[in-house]
Every structure is written in structure tokens, then in C-alpha cells.
mmCIF file of C-alpha atoms and ligand atoms in Angstrom:
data_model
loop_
_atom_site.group_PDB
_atom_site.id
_atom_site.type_symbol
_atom_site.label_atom_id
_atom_site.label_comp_id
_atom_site.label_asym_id
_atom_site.label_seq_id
_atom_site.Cartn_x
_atom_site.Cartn_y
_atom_site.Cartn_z
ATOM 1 C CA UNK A 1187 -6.986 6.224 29.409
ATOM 2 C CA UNK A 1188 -8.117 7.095 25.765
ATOM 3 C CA UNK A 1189 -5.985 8.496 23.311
ATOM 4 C CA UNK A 1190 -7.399 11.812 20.937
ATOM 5 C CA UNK A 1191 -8.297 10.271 17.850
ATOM 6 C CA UNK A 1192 -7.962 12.304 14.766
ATOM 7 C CA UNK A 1193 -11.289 12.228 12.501
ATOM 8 C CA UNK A 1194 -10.148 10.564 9.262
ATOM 9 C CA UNK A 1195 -7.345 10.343 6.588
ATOM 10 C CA UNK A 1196 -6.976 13.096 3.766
ATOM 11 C CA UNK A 1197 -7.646 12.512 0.438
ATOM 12 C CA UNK A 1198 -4.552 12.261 -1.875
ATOM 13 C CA UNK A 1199 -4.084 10.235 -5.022
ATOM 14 C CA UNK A 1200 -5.712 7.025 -5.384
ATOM 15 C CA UNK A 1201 -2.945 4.495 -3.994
ATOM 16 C CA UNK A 1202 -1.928 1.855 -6.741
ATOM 17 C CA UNK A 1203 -3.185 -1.904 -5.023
ATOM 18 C CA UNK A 1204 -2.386 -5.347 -6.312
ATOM 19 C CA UNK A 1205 -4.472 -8.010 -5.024
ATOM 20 C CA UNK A 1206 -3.391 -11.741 -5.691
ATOM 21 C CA UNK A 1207 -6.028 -13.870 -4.669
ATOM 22 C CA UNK A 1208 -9.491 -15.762 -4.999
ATOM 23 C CA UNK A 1209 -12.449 -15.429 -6.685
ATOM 24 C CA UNK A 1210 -15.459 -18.059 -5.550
ATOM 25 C CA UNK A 1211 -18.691 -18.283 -6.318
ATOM 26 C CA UNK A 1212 -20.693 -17.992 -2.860
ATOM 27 C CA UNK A 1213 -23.348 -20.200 -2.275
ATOM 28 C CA UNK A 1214 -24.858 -18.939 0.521
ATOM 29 C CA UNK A 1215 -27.409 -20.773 2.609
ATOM 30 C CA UNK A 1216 -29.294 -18.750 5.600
ATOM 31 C CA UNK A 1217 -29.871 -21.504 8.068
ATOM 32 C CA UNK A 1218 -31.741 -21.088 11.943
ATOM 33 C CA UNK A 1219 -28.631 -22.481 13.091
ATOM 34 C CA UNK A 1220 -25.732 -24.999 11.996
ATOM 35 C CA UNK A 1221 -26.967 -28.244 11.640
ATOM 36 C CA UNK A 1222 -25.186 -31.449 13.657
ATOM 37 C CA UNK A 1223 -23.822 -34.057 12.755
ATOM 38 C CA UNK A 1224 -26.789 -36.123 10.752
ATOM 39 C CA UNK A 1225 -28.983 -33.679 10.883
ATOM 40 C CA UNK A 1226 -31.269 -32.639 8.572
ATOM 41 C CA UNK A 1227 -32.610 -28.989 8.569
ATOM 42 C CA UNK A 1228 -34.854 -26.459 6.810
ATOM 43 C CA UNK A 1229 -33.216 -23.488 5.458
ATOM 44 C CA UNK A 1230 -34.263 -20.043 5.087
ATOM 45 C CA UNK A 1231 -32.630 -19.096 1.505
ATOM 46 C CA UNK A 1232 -29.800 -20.080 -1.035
ATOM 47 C CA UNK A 1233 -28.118 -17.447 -3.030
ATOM 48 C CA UNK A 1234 -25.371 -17.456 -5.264
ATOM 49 C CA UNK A 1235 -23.429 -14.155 -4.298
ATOM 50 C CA UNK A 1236 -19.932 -12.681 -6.117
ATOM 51 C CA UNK A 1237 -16.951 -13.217 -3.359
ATOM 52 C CA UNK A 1238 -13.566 -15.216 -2.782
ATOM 53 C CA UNK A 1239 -11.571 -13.372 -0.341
ATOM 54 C CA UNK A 1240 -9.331 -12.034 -3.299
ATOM 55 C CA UNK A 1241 -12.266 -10.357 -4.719
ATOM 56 C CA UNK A 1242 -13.772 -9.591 -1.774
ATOM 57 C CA UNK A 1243 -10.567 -7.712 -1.014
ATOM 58 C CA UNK A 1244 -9.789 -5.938 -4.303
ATOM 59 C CA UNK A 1245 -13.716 -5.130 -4.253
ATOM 60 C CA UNK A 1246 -13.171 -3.319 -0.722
ATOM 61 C CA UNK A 1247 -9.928 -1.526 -2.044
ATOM 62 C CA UNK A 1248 -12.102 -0.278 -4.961
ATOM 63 C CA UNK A 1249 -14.710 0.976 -2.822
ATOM 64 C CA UNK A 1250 -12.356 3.013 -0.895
ATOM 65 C CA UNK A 1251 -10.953 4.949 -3.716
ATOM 66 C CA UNK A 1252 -7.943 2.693 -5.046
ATOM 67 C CA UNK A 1253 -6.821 2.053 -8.025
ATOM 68 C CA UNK A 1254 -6.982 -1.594 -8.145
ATOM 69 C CA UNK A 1255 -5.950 -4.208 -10.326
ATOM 70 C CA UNK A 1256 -6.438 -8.014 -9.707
ATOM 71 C CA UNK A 1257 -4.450 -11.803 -10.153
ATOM 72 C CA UNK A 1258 -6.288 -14.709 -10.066
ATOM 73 C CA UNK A 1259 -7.973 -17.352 -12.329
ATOM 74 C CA UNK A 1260 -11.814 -18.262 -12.690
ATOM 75 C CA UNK A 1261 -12.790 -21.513 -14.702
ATOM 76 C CA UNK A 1262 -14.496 -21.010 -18.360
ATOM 77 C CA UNK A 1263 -18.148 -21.011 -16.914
ATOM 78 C CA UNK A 1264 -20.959 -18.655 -16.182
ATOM 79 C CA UNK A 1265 -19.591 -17.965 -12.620
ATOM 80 C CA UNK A 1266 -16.373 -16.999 -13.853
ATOM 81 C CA UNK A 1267 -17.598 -14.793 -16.365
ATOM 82 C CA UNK A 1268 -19.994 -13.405 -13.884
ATOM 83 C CA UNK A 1269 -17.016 -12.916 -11.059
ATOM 84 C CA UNK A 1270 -15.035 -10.912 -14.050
ATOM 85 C CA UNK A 1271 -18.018 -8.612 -14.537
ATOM 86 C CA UNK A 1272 -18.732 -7.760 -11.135
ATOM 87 C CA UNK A 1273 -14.679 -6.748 -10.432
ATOM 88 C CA UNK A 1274 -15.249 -4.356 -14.022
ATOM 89 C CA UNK A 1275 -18.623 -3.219 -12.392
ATOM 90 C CA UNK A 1276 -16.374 -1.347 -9.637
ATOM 91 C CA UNK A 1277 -13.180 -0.549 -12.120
ATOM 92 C CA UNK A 1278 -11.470 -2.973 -11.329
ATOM 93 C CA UNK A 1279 -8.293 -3.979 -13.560
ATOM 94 C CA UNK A 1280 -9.023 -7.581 -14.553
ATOM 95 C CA UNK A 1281 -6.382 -7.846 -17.380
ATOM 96 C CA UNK A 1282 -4.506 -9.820 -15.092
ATOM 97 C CA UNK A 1283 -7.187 -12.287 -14.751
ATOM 98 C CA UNK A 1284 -7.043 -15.980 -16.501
ATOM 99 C CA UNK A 1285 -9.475 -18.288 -17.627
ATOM 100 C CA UNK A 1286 -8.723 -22.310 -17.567
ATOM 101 C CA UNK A 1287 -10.552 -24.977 -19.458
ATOM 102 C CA UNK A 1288 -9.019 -27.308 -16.677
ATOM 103 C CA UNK A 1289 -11.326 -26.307 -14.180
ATOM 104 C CA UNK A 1290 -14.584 -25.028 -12.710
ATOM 105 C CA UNK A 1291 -14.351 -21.446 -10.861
ATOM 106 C CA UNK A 1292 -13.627 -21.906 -7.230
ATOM 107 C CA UNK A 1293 -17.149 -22.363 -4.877
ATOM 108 C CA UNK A 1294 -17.442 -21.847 -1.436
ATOM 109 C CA UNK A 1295 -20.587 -22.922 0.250
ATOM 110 C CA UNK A 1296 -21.457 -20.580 3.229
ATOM 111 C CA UNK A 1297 -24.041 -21.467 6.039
ATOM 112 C CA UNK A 1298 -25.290 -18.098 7.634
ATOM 113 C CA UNK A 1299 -26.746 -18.598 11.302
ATOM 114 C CA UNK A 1300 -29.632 -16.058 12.261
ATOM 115 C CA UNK A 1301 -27.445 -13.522 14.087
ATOM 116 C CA UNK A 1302 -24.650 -13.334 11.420
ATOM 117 C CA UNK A 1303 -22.492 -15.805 12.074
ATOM 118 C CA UNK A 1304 -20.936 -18.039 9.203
ATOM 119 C CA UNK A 1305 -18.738 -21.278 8.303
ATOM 120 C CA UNK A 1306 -17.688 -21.738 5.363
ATOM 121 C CA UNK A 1307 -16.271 -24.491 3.254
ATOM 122 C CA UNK A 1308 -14.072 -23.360 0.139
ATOM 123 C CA UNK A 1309 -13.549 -25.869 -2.749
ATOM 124 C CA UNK A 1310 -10.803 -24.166 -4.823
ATOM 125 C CA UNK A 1311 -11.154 -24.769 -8.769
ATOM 126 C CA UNK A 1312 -9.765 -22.427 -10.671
ATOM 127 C CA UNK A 1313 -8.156 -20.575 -7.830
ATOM 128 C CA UNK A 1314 -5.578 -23.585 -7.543
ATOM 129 C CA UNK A 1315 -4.436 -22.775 -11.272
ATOM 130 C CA UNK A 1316 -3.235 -19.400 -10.582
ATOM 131 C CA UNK A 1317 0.109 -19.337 -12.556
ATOM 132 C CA UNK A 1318 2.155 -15.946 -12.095
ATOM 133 C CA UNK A 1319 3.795 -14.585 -15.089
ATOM 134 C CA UNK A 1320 7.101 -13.420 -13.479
ATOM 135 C CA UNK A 1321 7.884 -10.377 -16.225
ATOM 136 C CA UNK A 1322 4.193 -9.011 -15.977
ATOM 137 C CA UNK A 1323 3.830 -9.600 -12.188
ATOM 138 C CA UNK A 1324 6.556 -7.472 -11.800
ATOM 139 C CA UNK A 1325 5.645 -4.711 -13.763
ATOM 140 C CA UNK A 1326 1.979 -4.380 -12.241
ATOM 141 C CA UNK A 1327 3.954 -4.144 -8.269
ATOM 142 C CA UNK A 1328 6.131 -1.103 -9.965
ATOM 143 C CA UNK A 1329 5.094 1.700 -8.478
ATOM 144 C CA UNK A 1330 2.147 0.227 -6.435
ATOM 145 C CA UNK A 1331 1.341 1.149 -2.900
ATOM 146 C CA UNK A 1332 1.015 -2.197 -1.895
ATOM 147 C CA UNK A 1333 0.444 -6.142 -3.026
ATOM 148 C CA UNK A 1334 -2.450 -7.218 -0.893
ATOM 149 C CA UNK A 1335 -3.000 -11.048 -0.727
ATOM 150 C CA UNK A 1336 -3.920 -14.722 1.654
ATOM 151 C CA UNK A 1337 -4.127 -17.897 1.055
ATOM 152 C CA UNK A 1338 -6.594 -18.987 -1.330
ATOM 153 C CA UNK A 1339 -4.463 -19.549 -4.008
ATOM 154 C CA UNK A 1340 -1.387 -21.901 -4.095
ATOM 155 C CA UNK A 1341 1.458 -21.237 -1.406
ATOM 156 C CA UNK A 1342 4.269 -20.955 -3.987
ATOM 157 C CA UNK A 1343 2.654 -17.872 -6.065
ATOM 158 C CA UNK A 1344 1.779 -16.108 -3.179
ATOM 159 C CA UNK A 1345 5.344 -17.003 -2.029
ATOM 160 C CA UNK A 1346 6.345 -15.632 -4.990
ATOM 161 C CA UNK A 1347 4.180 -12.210 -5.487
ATOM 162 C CA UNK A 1348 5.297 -11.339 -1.707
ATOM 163 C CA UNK A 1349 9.437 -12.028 -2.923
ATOM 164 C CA UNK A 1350 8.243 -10.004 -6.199
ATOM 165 C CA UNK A 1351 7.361 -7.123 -4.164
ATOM 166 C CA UNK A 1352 9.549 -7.010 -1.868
ATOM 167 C CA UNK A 1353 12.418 -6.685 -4.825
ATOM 168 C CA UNK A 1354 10.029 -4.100 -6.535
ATOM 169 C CA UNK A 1355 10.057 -1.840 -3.091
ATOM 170 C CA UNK A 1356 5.602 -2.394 -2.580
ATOM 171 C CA UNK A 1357 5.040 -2.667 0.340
ATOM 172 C CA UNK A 1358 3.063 -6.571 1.221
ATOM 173 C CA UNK A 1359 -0.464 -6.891 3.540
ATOM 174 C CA UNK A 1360 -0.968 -10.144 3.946
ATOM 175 C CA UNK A 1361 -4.190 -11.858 5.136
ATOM 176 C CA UNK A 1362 -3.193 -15.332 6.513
ATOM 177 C CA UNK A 1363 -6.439 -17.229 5.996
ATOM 178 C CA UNK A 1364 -6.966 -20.113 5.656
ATOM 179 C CA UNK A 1365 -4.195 -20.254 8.119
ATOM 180 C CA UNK A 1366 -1.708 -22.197 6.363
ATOM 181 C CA UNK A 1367 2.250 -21.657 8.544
ATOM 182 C CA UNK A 1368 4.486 -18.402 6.553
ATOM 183 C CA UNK A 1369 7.790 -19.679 5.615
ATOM 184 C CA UNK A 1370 10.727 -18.432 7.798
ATOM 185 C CA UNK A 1371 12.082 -15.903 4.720
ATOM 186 C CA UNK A 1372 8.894 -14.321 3.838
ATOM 187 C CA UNK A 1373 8.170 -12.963 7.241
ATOM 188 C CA UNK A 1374 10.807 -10.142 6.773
ATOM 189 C CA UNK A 1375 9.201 -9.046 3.497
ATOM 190 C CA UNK A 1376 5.597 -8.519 5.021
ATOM 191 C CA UNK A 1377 4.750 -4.715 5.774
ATOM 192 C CA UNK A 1378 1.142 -4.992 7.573
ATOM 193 C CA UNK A 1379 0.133 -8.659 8.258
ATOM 194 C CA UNK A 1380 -3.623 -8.788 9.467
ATOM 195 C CA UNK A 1381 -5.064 -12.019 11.205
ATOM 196 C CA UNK A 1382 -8.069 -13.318 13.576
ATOM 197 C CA UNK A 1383 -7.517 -14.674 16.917
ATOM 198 C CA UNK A 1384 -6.986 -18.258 15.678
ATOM 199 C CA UNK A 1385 -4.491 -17.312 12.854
ATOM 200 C CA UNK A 1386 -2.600 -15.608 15.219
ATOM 201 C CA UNK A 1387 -2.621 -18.591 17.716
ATOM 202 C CA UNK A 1388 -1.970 -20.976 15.195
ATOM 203 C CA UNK A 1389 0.960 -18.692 13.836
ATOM 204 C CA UNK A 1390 2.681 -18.166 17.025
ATOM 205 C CA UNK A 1391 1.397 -20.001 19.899
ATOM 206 C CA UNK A 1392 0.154 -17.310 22.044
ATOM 207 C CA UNK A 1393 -3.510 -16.942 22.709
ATOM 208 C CA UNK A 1394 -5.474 -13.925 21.108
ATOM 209 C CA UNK A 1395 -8.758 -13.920 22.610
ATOM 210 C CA UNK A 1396 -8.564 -10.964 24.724
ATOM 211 C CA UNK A 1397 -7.284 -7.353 23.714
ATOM 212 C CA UNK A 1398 -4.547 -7.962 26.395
ATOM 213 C CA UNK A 1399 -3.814 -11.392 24.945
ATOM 214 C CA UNK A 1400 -3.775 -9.559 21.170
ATOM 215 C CA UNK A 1401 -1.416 -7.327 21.942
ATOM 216 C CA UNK A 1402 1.028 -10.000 23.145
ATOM 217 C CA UNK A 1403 0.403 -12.363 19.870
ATOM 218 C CA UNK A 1404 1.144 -9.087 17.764
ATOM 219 C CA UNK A 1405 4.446 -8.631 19.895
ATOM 220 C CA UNK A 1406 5.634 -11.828 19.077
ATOM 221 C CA UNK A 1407 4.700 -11.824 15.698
ATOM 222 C CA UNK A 1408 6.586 -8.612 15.137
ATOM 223 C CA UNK A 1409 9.358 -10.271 16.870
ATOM 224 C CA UNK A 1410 9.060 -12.125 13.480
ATOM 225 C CA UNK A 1411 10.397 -9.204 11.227
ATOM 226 C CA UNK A 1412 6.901 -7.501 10.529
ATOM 227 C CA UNK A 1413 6.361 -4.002 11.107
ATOM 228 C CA UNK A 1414 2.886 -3.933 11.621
ATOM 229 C CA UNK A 1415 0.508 -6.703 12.919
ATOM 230 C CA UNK A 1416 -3.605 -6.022 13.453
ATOM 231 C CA UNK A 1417 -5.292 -8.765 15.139
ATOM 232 C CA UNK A 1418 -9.150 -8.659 14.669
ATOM 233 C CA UNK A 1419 -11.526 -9.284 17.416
ATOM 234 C CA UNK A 1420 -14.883 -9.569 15.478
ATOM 235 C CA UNK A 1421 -17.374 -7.055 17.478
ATOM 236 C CA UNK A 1422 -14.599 -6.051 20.202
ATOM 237 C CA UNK A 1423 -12.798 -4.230 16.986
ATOM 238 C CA UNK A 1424 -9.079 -5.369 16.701
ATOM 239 C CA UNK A 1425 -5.704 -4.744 18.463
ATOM 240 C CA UNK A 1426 -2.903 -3.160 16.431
ATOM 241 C CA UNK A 1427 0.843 -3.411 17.255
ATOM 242 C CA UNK A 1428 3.648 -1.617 15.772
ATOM 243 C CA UNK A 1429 7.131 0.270 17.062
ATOM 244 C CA UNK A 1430 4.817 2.504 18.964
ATOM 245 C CA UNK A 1431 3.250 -0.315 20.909
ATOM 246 C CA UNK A 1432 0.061 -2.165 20.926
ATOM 247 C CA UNK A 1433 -3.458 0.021 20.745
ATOM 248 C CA UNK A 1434 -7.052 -1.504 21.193
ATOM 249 C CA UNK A 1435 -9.808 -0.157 18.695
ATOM 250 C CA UNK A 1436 -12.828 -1.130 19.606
ATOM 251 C CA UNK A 1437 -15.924 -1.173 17.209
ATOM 252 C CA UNK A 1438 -18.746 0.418 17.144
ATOM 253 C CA UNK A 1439 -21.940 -1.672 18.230
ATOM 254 C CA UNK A 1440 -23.952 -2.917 15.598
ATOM 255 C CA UNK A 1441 -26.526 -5.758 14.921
ATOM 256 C CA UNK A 1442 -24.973 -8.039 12.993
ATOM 257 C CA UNK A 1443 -26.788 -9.830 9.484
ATOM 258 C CA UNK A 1444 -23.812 -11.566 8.122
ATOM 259 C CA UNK A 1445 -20.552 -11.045 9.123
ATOM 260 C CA UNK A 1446 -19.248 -12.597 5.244
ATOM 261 C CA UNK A 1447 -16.430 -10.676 4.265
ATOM 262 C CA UNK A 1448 -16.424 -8.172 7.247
ATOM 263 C CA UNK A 1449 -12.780 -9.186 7.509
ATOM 264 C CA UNK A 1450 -12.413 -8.226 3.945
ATOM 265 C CA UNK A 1451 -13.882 -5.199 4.071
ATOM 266 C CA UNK A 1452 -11.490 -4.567 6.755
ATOM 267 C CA UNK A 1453 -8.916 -5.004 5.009
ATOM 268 C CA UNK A 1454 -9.377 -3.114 1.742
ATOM 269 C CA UNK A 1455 -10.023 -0.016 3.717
ATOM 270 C CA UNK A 1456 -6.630 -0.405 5.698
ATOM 271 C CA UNK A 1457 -4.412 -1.246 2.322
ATOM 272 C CA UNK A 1458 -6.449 2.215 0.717
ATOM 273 C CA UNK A 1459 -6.218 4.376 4.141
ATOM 274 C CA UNK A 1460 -2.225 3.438 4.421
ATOM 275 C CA UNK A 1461 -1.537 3.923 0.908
ATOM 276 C CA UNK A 1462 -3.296 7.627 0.808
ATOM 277 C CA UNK A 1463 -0.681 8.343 4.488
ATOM 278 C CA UNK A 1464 -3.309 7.641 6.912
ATOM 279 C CA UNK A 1465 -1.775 6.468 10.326
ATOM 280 C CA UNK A 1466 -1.644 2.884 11.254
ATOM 281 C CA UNK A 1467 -4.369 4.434 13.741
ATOM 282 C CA UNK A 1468 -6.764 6.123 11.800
ATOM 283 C CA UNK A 1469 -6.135 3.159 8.712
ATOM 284 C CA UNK A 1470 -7.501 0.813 11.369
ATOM 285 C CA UNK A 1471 -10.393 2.450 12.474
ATOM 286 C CA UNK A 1472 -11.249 3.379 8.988
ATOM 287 C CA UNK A 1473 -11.373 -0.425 8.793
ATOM 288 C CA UNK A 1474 -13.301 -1.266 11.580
ATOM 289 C CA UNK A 1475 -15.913 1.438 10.258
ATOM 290 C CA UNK A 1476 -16.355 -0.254 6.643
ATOM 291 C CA UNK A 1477 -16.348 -3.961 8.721
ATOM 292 C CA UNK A 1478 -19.671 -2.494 10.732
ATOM 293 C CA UNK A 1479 -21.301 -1.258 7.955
ATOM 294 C CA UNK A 1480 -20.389 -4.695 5.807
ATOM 295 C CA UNK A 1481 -21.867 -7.138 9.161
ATOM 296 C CA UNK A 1482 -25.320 -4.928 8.607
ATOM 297 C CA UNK A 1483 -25.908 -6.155 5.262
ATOM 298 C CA UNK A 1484 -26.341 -9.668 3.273
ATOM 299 C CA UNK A 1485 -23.479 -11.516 1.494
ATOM 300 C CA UNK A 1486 -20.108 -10.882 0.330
ATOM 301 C CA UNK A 1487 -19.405 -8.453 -1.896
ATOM 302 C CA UNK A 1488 -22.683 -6.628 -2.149
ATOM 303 C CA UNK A 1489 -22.512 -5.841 1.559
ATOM 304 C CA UNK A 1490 -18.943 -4.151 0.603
ATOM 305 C CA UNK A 1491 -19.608 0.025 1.850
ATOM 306 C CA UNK A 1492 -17.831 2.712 0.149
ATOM 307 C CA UNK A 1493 -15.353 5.188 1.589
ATOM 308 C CA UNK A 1494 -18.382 8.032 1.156
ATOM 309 C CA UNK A 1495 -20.962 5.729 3.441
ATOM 310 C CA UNK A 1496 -17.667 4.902 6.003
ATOM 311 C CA UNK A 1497 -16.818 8.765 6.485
ATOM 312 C CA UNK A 1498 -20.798 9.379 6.651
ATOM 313 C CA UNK A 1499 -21.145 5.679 9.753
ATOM 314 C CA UNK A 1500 -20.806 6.382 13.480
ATOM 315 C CA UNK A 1501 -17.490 6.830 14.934
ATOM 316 C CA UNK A 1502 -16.074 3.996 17.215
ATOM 317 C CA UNK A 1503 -14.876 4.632 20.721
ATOM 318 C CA UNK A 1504 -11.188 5.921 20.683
ATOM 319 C CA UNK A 1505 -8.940 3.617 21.023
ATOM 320 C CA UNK A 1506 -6.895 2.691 24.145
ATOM 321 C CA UNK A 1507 -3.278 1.923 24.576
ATOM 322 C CA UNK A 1508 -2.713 -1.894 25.643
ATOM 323 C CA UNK A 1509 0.439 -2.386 27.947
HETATM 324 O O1 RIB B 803 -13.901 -13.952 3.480
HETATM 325 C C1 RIB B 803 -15.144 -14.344 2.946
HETATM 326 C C2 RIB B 803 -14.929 -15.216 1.732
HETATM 327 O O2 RIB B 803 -14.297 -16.403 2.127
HETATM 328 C C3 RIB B 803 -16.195 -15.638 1.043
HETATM 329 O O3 RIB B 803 -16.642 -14.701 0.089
HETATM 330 C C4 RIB B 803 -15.836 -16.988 0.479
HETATM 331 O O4 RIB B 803 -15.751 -17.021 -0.897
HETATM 332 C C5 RIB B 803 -14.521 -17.377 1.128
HETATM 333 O O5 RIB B 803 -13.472 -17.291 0.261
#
């Protein structure tokens, strides 16, 4: 049985986002396929593309009409600079940004398969100096919709945003990747936690791979202290779980070019949607519409869609209630 879906959220005022996280310099290789062990193997193309799932993330929140403003640190180097510029290029508030002399800004070296898929290897940099400054921190979360942040910068500043907003009343999305375990007292401060099938395996033992098997990873996770869990299922769309139960959403069927920062994508336009009052529903399918549009084009951030281009994409199948 499918449930009516209602069309989209309404416009209100631009939600207030904080994103804590990473900003890497992509280096992104297009490959036939990923080589084996000791071998040795033509690519296609290298280009170095603006991302760092931070970025990637306030970049997507942008797009959709927040007001963002981002933490993080870059190195004192051309990619740093150029990371800075390309946050201002969508409004993005970068006062909150540092620069260290200590080291280079963070890299991540992506392999892109013909037919989308990636793996990716992240070398921090920079990323690892992030430093919070407690008194500023906290006046940034006042009054913002929500902190929106994973785990690319060091465990005990996100630790510490997430404990920051909870005391400020902002609401926390967090984006477990790389999966790294949540310590037992943050789990009652996160609002909307959003993870893959393996993060939510790793986190709580259950298998994810099917929308069935979802639903029953986001139950226990809830059981946790969340109030919201999605679980993303690449092209079968993602499962979301909350008091009302666990829905499937699936995705609409596109060919894929690079599936870099779809999750990303998906997440910006959830924080944005649930900040403006959209419904944990209509939030995630607003998602899933700016993830498809993001798999259809190259690299990280420039494959980022705006909320114009989402309303304007195909809708996805309604969704279906999971028992
Ligand atoms: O989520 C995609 C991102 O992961 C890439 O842009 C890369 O920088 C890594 O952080």
C-alpha cells in the first residue's frame, strides 16, 4: 500500500544551519574499474574538485535556500584558499573558518568506476586541527535551526559542538561517516541521525541491506534516544524511522555518473527542508530528489543541484510504510 504524498515543503524563512566539518581537496581519478592489488591501470582523467563532506554539506544546505555558516580549518595553501572561495561563491559564512601553518588542507583521493561508483581514501590535514572556540561556537548555534556535522574532524569537537547545541536548544543531524562508534551520552542529544547500510550495521549490529532490514536498524537505533533515524539505500532511496514508524522512499531511477557526495546532497536538503517545517516525509524525499540529480553529474560539489532544479526533477514513487 502507498501512502498520498504531499508535493513539496513551503517556503518560509531561510533556516539558520551550522555545519562543523571537512573541507578536502578532491582528487578525483575516473578509472574503467578499481584496480587490484598490484595492478597497474590506465585512467580516464584526474581532477582536482572542491569537496570534504563538511563542505559538501554546507554547500548542499546553501543550495537549498539556508542560511549557512561553516567550522572547519584548511591549511595555508592554494587549496585552502581555493576551498574558502568556493563556500563564499554560494554565501556561505566562512568567518568561522581557520587557517594553520601546521598543516596542508585535508586531500582525499577518489577513484570513480565507469558507472558511478567511488572509494575514497581521505588524508585529513588541516581538518585534524579544527579547534572550537567554546564562547563563539556557542553564539553561532543561538538561534540556529540546526548544527549539521560527521566525522571528518576530530571526535572531541564534534563531541563538543553536538553538547554545545544541545545546551543552546539546535537541534543536531549527524552524519556518522567515517563510521567511527557515538559515545553513550551524545546519542540523546542527536535530533535526525542519517547513515548508510554499513554505518548502521557497524553502529548497532543489525543488518541494513534491505528496506525491511532498514527499518529494523532505525528501530534500534532510536531505541538509542534519537528521534529520527534515515538509513540510505543508494538507488533503492532510503528508509526513515521515527514515532510514527518506519517508511520506505524509494528513488527515482536514474543513470548514475558519480555518485560523490550524493549522500551529501542528501543531506543538506533534509537539514534545509526540516528547518523551513517540512515533514520528516516530504524532508526525505526532497533529499532523495537533490541525491538523483547530484549521481547525474561529475564530482563533488559542482554536481551539488539547487532547491529550484529539485522542485523542477521527477518525482519518486510514494513511499510505502515498512512493518
Ligand atoms: O562525501 C564525499 C566526500 O567524502 C568527498 O568530497 C571527499 O572529500 C570525502 O570527504
Amino acid at each position: 500500500m502507498s501512502a498520498p504524498n504531499p508535493p513539496s515543503p513551503v517556503h518560509a524563512a531561510p533556516p539558520r544551519i551550522v555545519v562543523l566539518g571537512s573541507l578536502n581537496m578532491d582528487i578525483v581519478l575516473r578509472v574503467p574499474h578499481a584496480p587490484a592489488a598490484g595492478e597497474t591501470l590506465l585512467g580516464r582523467s584526474i581532477d582536482h574538485i572542491p569537496g570534504g563532506k563538511g563542505a559538501n554539506q554546507a554547500v548542499s544546505c546553501a543550495r537549498e535556500g539556508g542560511q549557512v555558516a561553516m567550522i572547519g580549518c584548511v591549511g595555508d595553501d592554494a587549496n585552502g584558499r581555493a576551498l574558502c572561495a568556493a563556500l563564499e561563491a554560494d554565501g556561505i559564512d566562512t568567518a568561522a573558518l581557520r587557517t594553520t601553518t601546521a598543516a596542508p588542507t585535508g586531500t582525499a583521493l577518489i577513484l570513480v568506476e565507469d558507472g558511478g561508483q567511488n572509494r575514497i581514501v581521505m588524508v585529513p590535514g588541516a581538518n585534524a586541527a579544527v579547534d572550537l572556540d567554546a564562547a563563539a561556537l556557542r553564539a553561532q548555534l543561538q538561534g540556529a535551526a540546526f548544527l549539521v556535522t560527521q566525522f571528518e574532524t576530530p571526535m572531541d569537537q564534534v563531541e563538543r559542538a553536538i553538547s554545545a547545541a544541545h545546551a543552546a536548544g539546535c537541534k543536531v543531524l549527524l552524519n556518522p561517516s567515517p563510521m567511527q562508534p557515538i559515545a553513550a551520552p551524545l546519542w540523546p542529544r542527536i535530533d535526525t541521525l542519517v547513515v548508510n547500510e554499513l554505518e548502521a550495521r557497524a553502529l548497532c549490529g543489525q543488518a541494513a541491506d534491505s528496506p525491511q532490514e532498514a527499518a529494523l536498524a532505525g528501530r534500534a537505533l532510536r531505541a538509542e534516544g534519537i528521534a529520527r533515524v534515515v538509513v540510505t539505500l543508494g538507488a533503492r532511496g532510503a528508509v526513515a524511522i521515527d514515532d510514527d514508524g518506519a517508511r520506505h522512499h524509494p528513488a527515482p531511477q536514474v543513470q548514475a555518473v558519480d555518485t560523490t557526495a550524493a549522500g551529501d546532497t542528501f543531506l543538506g536538503a533534509l537539514a534545509v527542508a526540516l528547518g523551513e517545517g517540512a515533514s520528516f516525509d516530504e524532508a526525505v524525499r526532497l533529499g532523495i530528489r537533490a541525491a538523483a540529480l547530484c549521481i547525474q553529474q561529475p564530482g563533488a560539489q559542482p554536481s551539488i543541484p539547487r532547491r529550484d532544479a529539485v522542485l523542477r526533477s521527477p518525482l519518486p514513487p510514494d513511499w510505502i510504510p515498512l512493518p
